[in-house]
Coordinates of C-alpha atoms and ligand atoms in Angstrom, one line a residue:
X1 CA -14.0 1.8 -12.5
X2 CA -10.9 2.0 -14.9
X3 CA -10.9 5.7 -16.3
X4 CA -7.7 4.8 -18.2
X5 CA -7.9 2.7 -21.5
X6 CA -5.3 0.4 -22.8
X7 CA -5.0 2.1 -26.1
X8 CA -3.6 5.2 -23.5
X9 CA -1.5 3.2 -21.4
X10 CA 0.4 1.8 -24.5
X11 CA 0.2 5.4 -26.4
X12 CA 1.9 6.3 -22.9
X13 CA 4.0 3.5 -23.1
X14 CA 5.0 4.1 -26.2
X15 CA 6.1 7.8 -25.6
X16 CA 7.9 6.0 -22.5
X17 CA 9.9 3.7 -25.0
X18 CA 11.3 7.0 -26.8
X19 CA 12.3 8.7 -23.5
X20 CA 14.5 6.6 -21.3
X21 CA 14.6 7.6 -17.5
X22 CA 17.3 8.6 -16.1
X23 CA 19.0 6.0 -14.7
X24 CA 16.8 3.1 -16.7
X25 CA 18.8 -0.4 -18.2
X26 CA 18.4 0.0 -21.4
X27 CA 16.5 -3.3 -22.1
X28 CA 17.9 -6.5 -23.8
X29 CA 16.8 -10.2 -23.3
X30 CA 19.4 -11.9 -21.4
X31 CA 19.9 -15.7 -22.0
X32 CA 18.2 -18.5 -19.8
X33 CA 15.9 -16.3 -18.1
X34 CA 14.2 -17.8 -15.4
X35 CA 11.3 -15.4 -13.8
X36 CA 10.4 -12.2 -15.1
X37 CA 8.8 -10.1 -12.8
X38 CA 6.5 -7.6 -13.6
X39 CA 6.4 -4.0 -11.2
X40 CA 9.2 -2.8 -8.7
X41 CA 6.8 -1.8 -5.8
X42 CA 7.2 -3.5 -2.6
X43 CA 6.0 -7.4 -3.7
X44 CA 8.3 -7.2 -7.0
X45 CA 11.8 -5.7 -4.9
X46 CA 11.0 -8.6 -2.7
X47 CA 10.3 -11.3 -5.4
X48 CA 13.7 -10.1 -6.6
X49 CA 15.6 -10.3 -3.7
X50 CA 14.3 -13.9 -3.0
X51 CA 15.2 -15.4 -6.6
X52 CA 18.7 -13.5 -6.7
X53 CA 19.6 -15.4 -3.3
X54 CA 18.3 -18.7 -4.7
X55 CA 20.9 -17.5 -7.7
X56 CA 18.6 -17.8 -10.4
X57 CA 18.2 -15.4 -13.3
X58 CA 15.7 -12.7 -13.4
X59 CA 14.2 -9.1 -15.3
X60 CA 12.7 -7.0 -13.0
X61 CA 10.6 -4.7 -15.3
X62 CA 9.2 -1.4 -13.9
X63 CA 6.7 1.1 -16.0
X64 CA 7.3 4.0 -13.9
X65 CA 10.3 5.9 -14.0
X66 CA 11.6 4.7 -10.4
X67 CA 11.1 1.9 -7.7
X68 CA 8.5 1.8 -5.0
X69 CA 5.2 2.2 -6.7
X70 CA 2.6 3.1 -4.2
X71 CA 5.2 3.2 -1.8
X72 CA 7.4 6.2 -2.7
X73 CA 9.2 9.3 -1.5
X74 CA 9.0 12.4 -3.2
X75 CA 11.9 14.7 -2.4
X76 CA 11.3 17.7 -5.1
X77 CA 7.5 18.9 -4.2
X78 CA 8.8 20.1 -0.5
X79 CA 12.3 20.4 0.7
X80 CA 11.3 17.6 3.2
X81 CA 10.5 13.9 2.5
X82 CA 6.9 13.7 1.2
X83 CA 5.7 9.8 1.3
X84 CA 2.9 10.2 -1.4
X85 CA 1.8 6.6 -0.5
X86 CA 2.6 4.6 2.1
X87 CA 4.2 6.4 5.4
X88 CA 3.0 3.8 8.4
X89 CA 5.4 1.4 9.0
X90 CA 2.8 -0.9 10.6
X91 CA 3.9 -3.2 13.6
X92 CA 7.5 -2.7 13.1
X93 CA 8.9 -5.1 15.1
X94 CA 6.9 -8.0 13.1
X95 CA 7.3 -6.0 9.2
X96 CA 9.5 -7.3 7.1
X97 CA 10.7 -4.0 5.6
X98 CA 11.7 -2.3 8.6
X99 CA 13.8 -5.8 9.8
X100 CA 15.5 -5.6 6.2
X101 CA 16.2 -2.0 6.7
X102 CA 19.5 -0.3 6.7
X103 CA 21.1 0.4 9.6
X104 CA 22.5 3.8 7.7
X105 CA 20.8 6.7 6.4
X106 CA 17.8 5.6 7.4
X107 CA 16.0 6.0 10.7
X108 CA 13.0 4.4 11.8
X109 CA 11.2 6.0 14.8
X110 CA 8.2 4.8 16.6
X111 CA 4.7 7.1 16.1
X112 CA 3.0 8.6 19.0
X113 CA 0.2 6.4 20.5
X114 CA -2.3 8.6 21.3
X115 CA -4.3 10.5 19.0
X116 CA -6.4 13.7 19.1
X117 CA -10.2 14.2 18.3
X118 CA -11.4 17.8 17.0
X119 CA -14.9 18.6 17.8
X120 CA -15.6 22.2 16.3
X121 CA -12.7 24.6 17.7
X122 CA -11.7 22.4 20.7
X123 CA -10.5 19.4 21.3
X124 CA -11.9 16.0 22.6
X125 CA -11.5 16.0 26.5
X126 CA -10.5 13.0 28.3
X127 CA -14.1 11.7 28.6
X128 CA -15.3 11.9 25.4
X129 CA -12.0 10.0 23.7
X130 CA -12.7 7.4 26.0
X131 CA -16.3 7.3 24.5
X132 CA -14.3 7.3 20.8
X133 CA -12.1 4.3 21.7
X134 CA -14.7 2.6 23.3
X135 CA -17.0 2.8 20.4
X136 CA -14.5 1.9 17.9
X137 CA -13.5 -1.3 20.0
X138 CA -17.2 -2.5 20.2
X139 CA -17.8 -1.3 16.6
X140 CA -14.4 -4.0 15.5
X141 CA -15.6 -6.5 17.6
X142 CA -19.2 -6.7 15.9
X143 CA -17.7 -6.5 12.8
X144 CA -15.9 -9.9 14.2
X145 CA -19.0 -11.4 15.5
X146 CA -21.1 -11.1 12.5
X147 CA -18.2 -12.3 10.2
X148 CA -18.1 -15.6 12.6
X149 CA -21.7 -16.0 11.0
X150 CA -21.1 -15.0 7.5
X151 CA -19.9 -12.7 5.5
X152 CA -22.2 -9.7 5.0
X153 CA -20.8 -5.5 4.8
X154 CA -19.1 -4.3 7.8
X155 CA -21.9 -1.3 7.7
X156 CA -24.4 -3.9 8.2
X157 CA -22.6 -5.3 11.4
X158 CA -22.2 -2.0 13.0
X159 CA -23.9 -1.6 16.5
X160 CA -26.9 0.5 16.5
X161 CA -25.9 3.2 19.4
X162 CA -22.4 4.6 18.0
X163 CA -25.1 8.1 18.4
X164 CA -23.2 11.2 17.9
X165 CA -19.6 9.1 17.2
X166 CA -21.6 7.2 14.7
X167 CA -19.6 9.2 11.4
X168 CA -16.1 9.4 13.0
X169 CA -16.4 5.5 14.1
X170 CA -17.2 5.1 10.2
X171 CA -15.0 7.4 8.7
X172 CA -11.5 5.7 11.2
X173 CA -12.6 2.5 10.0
X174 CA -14.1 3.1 6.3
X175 CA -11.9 5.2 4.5
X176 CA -9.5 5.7 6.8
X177 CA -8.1 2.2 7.1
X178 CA -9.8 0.1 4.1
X179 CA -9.9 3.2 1.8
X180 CA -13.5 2.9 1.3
X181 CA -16.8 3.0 2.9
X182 CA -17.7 0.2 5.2
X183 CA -21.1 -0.6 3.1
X184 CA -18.9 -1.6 0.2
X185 CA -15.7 -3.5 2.5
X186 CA -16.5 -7.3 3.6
X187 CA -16.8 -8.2 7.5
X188 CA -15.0 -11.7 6.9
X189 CA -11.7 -9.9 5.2
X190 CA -11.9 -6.3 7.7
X191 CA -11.8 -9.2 10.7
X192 CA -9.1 -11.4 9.0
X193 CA -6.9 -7.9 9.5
X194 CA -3.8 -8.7 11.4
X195 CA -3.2 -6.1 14.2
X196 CA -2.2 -2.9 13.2
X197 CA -2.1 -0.9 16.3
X198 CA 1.9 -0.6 16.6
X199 CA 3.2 1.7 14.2
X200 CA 6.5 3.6 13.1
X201 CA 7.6 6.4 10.9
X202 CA 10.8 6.4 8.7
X203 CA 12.2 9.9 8.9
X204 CA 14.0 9.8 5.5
X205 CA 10.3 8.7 4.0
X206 CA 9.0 5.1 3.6
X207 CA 9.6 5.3 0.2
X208 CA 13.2 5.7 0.2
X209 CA 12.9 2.8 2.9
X210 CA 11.9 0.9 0.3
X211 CA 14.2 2.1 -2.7
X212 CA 17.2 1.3 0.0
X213 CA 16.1 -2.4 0.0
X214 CA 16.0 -2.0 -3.5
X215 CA 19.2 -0.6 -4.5
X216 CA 21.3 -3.2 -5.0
X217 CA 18.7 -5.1 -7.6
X218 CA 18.9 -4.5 -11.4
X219 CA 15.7 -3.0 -12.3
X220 CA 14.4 -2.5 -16.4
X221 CA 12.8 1.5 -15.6
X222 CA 10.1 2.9 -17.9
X223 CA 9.3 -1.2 -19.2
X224 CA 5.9 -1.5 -18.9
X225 CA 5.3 -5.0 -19.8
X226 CA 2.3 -4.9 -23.0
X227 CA 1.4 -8.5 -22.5
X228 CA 2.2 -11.8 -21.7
X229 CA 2.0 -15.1 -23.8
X230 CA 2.0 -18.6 -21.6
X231 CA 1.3 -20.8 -24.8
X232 CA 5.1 -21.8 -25.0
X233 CA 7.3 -20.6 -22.2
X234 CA 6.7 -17.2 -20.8
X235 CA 7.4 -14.5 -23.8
X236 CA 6.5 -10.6 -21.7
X237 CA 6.1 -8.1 -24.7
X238 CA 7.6 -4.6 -24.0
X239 CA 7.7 -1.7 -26.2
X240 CA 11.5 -2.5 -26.6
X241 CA 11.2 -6.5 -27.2
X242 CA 10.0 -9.7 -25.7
X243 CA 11.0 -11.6 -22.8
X244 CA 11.0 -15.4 -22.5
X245 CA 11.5 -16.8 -19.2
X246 CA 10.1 -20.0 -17.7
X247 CA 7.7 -18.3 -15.5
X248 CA 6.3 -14.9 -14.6
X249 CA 5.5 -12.8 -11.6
X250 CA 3.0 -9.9 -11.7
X251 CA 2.8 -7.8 -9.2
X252 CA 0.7 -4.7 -10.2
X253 CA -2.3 -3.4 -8.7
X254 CA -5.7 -5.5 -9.3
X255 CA -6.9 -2.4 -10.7
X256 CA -4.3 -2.4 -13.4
X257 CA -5.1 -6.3 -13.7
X258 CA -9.0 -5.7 -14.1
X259 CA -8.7 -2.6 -16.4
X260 CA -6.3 -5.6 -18.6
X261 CA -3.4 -3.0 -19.0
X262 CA -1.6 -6.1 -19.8
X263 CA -3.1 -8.5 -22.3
X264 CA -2.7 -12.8 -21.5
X265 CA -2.8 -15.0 -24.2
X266 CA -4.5 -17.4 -23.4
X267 CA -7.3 -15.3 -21.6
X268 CA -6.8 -15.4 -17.6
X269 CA -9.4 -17.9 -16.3
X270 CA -12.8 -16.5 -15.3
X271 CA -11.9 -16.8 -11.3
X272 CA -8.8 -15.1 -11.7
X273 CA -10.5 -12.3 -13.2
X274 CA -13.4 -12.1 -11.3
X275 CA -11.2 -11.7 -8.4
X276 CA -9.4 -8.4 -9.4
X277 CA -12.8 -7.2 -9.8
X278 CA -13.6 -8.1 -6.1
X279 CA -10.5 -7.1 -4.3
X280 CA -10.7 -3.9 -6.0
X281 CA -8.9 -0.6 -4.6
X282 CA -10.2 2.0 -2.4
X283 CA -9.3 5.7 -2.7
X284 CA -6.5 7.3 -0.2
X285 CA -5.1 10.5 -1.1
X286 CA -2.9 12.9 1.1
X287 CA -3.6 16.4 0.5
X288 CA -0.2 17.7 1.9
X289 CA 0.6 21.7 3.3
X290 CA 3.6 23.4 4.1
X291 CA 2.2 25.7 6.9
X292 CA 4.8 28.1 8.8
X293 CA 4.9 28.1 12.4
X294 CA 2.7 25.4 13.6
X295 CA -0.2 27.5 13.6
X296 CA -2.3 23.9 14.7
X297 CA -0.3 23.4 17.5
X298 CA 0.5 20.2 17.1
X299 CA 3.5 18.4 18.3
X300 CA 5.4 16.1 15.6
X301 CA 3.5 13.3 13.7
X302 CA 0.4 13.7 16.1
X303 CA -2.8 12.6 14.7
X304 CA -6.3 14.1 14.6
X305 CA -9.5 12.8 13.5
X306 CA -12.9 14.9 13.5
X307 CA -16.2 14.3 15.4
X308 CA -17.9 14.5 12.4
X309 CA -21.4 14.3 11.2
X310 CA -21.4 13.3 8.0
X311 CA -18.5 11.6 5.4
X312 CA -17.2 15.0 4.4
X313 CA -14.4 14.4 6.4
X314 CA -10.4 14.0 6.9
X315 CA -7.3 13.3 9.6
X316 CA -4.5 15.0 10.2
X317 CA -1.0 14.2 10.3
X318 CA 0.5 16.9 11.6
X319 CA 4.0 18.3 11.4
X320 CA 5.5 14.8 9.6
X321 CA 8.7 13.9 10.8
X322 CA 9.2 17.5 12.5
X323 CA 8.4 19.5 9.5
X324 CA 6.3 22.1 8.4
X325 CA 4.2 18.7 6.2
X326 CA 0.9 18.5 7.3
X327 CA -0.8 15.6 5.6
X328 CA -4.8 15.7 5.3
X329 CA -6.2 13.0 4.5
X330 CA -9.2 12.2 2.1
X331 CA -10.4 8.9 1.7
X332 CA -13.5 6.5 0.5
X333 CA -16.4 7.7 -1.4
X334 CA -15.6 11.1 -0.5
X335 CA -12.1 11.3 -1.3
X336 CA -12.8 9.4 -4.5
X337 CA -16.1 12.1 -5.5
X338 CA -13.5 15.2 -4.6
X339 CA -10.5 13.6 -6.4
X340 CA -12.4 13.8 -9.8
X341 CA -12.7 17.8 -9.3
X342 CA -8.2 17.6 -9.0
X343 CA -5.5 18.8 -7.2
X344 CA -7.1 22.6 -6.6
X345 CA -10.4 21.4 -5.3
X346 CA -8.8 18.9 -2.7
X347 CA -6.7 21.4 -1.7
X348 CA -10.0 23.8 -1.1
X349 CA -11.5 21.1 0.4
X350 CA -8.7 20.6 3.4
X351 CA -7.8 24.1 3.8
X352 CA -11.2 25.0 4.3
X353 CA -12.0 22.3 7.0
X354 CA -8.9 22.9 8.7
X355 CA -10.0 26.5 9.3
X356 CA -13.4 25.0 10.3
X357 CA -11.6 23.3 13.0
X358 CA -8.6 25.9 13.3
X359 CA -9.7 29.1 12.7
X360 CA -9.9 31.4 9.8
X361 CA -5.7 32.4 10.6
X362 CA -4.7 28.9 9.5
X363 CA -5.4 29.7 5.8
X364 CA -2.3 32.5 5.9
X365 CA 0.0 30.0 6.8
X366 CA -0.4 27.9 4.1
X367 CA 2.8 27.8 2.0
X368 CA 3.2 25.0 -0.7
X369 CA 0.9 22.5 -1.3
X370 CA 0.2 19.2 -3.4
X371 CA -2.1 16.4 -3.5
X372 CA -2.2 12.6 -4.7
X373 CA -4.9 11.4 -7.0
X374 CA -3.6 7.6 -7.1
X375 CA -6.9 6.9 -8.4
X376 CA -6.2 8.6 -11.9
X377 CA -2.5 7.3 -11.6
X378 CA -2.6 4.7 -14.9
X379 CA 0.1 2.5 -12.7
X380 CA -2.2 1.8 -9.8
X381 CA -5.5 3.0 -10.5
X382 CA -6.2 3.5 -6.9
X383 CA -5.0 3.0 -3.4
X384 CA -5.1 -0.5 -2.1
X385 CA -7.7 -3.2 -2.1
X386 CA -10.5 -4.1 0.2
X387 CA -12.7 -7.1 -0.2
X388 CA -16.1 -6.7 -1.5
X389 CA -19.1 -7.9 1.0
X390 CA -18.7 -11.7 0.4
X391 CA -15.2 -11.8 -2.0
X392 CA -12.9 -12.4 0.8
X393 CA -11.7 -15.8 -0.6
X394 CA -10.9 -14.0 -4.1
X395 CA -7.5 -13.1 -2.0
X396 CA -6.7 -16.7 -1.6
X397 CA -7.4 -17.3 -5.4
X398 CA -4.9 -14.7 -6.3
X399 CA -2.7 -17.3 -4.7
X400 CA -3.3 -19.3 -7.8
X401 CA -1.0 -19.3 -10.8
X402 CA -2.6 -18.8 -14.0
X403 CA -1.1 -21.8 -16.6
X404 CA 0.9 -22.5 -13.7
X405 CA 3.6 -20.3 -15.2
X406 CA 2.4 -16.9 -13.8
X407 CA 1.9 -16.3 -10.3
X408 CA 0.2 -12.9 -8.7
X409 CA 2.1 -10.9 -6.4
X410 CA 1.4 -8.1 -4.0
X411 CA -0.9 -6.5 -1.5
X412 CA -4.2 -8.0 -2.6
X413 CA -2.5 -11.3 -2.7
X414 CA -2.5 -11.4 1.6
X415 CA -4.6 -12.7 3.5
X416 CA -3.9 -10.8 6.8
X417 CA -1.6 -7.9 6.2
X418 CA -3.6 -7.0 2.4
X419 CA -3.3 -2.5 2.2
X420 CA -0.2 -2.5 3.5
X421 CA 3.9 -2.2 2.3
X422 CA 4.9 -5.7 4.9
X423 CA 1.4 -7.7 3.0
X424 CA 3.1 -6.6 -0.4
X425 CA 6.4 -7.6 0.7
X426 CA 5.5 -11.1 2.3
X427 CA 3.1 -11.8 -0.8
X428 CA 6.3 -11.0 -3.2
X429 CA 8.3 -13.2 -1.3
X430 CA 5.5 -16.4 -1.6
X431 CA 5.5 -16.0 -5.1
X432 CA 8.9 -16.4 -5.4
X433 CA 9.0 -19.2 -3.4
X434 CA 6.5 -21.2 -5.2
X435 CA 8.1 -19.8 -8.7
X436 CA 11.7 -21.2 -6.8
X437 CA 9.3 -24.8 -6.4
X438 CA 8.5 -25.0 -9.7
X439 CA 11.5 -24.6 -11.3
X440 CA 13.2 -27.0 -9.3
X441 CA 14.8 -25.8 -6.4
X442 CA 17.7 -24.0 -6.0
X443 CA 21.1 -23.5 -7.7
X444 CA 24.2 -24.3 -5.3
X445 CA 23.8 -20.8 -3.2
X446 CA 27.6 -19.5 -4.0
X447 CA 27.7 -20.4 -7.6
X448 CA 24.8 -18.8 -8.5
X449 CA 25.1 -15.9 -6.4
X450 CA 28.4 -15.1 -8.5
X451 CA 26.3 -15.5 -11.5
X452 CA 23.7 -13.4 -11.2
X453 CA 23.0 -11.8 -7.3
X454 CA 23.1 -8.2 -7.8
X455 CA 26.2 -6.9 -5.5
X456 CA 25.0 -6.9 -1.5
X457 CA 21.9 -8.8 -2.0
X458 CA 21.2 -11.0 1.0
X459 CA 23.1 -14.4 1.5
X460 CA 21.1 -16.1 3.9
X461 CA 18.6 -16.2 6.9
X462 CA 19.6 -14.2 10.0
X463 CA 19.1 -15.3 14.0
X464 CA 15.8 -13.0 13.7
X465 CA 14.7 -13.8 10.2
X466 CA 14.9 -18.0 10.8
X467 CA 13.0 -17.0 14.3
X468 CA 10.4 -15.1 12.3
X469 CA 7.2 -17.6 11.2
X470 CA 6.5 -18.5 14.7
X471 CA 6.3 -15.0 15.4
X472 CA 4.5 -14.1 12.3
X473 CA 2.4 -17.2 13.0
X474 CA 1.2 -15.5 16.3
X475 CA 0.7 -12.1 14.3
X476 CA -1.2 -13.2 11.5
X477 CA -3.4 -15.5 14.2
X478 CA -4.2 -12.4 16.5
X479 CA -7.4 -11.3 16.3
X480 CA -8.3 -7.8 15.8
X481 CA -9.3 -5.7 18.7
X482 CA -8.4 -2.1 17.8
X483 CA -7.1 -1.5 14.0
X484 CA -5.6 1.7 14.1
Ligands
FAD1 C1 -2.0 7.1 -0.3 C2 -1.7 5.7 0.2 C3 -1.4 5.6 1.5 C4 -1.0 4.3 2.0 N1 -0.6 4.2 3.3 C5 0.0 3.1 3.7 C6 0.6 3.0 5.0 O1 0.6 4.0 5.7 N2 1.2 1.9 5.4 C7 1.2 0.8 4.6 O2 1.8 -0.3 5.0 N3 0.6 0.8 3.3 C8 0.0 1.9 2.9 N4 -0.5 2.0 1.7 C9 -0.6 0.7 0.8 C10 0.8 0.4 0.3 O3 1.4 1.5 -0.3 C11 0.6 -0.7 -0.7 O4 -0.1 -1.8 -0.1 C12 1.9 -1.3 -1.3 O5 2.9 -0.3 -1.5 C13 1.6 -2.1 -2.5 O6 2.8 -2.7 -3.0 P1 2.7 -3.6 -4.3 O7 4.0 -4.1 -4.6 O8 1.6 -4.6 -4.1 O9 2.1 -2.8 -5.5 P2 2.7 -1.4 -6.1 O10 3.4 -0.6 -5.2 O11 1.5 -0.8 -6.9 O12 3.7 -2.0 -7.2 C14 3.4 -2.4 -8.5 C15 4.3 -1.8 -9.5 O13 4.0 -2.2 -10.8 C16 4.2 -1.1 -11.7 N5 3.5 -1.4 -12.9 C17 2.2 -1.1 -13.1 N6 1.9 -1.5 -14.4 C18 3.0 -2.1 -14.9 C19 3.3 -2.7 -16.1 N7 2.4 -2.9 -17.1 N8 4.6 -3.2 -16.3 C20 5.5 -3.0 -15.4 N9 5.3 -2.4 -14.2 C21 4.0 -2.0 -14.0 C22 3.8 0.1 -10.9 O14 4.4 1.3 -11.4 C23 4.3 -0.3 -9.5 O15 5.6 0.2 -9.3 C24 -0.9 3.2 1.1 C25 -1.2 3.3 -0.2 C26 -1.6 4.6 -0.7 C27 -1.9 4.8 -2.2

């Protein structure tokens, strides 16, 4: 899987270490240093946030060059906010992001319900999107039936008469929501899924939703973290020094963890490792054009899937946020196979099924584009994870510390909400929880804020947030009906 060797990541750290970011801390080891956490996407911001309210002493290292990881906003590519990872804010009301957002500069809107099906040059009419939703229900609800028996591939539990819908019913739940296709995601962990079928966009990207919650947190930029030594304390090797701390928290991909871009000494335990290798991630890429005057038609942030017939297949996002972004997306087997060929061939690839679908015309309107390859990206590796045919316990394993000094962190590492920016979030803030346990509890709130809380982190619970795990208690029970 891992294209990307170690001897690369640290020649690429390396050249890193000689060309500070903008903006990056130039690193030092701070005395009594009690967690080092390792990654600034969504788990590590949040592990931060939790141990700089519980006033203890942290290093936040990050390899890339800013926060967010496969949550972030790109504002150079297009003159409009371009999430190049996550941009559905899933159930907002229940997602911890969007209830820790900002109430400035940042809006969150809800998405459009419906969605559209293209078959050929017209679209679905009433009857036949019925048929679509229909099948899709009954498709999620056999995937739930068999995983009540056992745990076998969700292609395996699929009803036999999808017909005709048979490669769109795949390709919404495959690649489009796991990131792969559904012979290779696992029935028990696809029917765990909490309910995803509320959904909200930010306007200013997700990304800098995220970078917001993250502003006021001292982060180490372009740190990768080389390895990391358990035998006495925690010592984290960096290309600029080592960190001791009393315990770790790592939040990067399982991708990253398999391909051991980081080296433990002692060796991570066989389960631990095994477990990377079964929650591994699934390919999602956007494949984004600037196209002038809506020549789709579409109104903002609709979304269109294909009656297709085989896997050679996308969605639209159309006109994100208002603006001339259309994001096609390419995902699974396919996207991963047509990622390989780079940026130009994915490009080919969605402007010639969008004139399949559109017309000829639509290629003329094609202004900028750009496409993601997170699967080549050496600080993910892929997309997000889904749970091999029979690996859906691996997730609870993650749980796990390793030497009981580092604990795993981030979207893998959730049960329910796993693929998403709110599982990553929640998982960062478990970790530090159970990091908080072990090292005793916390320090007297006010002292320790003054000693180390970065400037406007959060003091305490609100009304809402001390309300929150009997609702999240009800979210994570709720069964899957519809995913999307
Ligand atoms: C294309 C795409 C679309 C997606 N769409 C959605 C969506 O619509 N809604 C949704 O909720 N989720 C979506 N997701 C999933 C979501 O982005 C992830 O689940 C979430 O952002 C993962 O957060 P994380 O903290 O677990 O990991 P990451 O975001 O990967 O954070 C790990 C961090 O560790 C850093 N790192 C790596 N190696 C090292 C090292 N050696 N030392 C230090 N730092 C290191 C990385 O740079 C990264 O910043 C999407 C993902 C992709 C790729």
């Amino acid at each position: 899987m891992p294209r990307i060797s170690r001897r690369s990541f640290l020649a690429a750290s390396a050249a890193l270490a000689t060309r500070p970011a903008l903006g990056a801390v130039p690193p030092a080891t701070p005395p009594g240093i009690d967690v080092v956490i390792v990654g600034a996407g969504a788990a590590g911001i949040a592990a931060a946030r939790k141990i700089a309210t519980a006033g203890r002493k942290f290093v936040l290292l990050e390899a890339a060059d800013h926060v967010g990881g496969r949550c972030v906003t790109d504002m150079r590519t297009f003159d409009v906010p371009y999430d190049r990872g996550a941009h559905w804010i899933h159930m907002p009301d229940l997602n911890p992001v969007t209830k820790l957002a900002p109430r400035r500069g940042i809006e969150v809107y809800p998405a459009p319900q419906s969605q559209k099906v293209r078959i050929g040059r017209r679209y679905a009419r009433e009857g036949e999107l019925e048929d679509f939703l229909t099948l899709r229900v009954r498709a999620n609800r056999a995937i739930a039936d068999a995983a009540r028996k056992g745990d076998v591939a969700c292609a395996q539990a699929l009803p036999n008469d999808l017909a005709d819908w048979r490669a769109a019913v795949e390709f919404v739940l495959g690649p489009f929501s796991s990131g792969k296709d559904l012979a290779q995601v696992s029935a028990v962990d696809f029917a765990k899924t909490a309910e995803r079928d509320a959904d909200a966009f930010c306007r200013q990207g997700f990304g800098m939703l995220l970078a917001a919650l993250a502003e006021a947190i001292p982060v180490k930029l372009s740190t990768p973290a080389l390895a990391i030594d358990t035998r006495r304390n925690v010592a984290v090797e960096t290309a600029q020094g080592t960190i001791t701390a009393r315990a770790a928290i790592v939040t990067v991909s399982t991708n990253v963890l398999a391909a051991e871009m980081i080296k433990f000494t002692p060796e991570l335990a066989d389960r631990h490792r095994d477990a990377f290798g079964k929650l591994s991630l699934g390919s999602y890429d956007h494949v984004a054009l600037e196209l002038a005057d809506n020549p789709l038609g579409l109104e903002s942030d609709d979304l269109v899937f294909e009656k297709s017939t085989n896997a050679r297949t996308a969605a639209i996002l159309a006109n994100v946020s208002g603006t001339s972004l259309c994001l096609i997306e390419v995902a699974g087997g396919f996207g991963r196979d047509l990622a390989v060929h780079g940026e130009a061939a994915m490009v080919d690839f969605a402007t010639d099924w969008l004139a399949g679908l559109y017309g000829e015309e639509v290629k003329k309107a094609i202004k900028r584009s750009n496409a993601t390859r997170w699967n080549s990206d050496p600080l993910a590796l892929g997309a997000f994870s889904a749970a091999a045919p029979g690996a859906q316990g691996a997730r609870r394993i993650l749980m796990e510390p390793a030497q009981n000094a580092v604990w795993f962190a981030g979207e893998a590492v959730h049960e329910t909400l796993w693929g998403t920016v709110g599982g990553a979030w929640e998982s960062g803030e478990r970790a530090a929880d159970a990091v908080l346990r072990r090292l005793g509890g916390q320090k007297e709130p006010e002292a320790a804020q003054a000693e180390t809380a970065p400037k406007g982190a959060p003091k305490g619970k609100s009304r809402r947030e001390r309300a929150a795990p009997r609702e999240r208690r009800r979210y994570e029970a709720t069964p899957r009906i519809m995913r999307e």
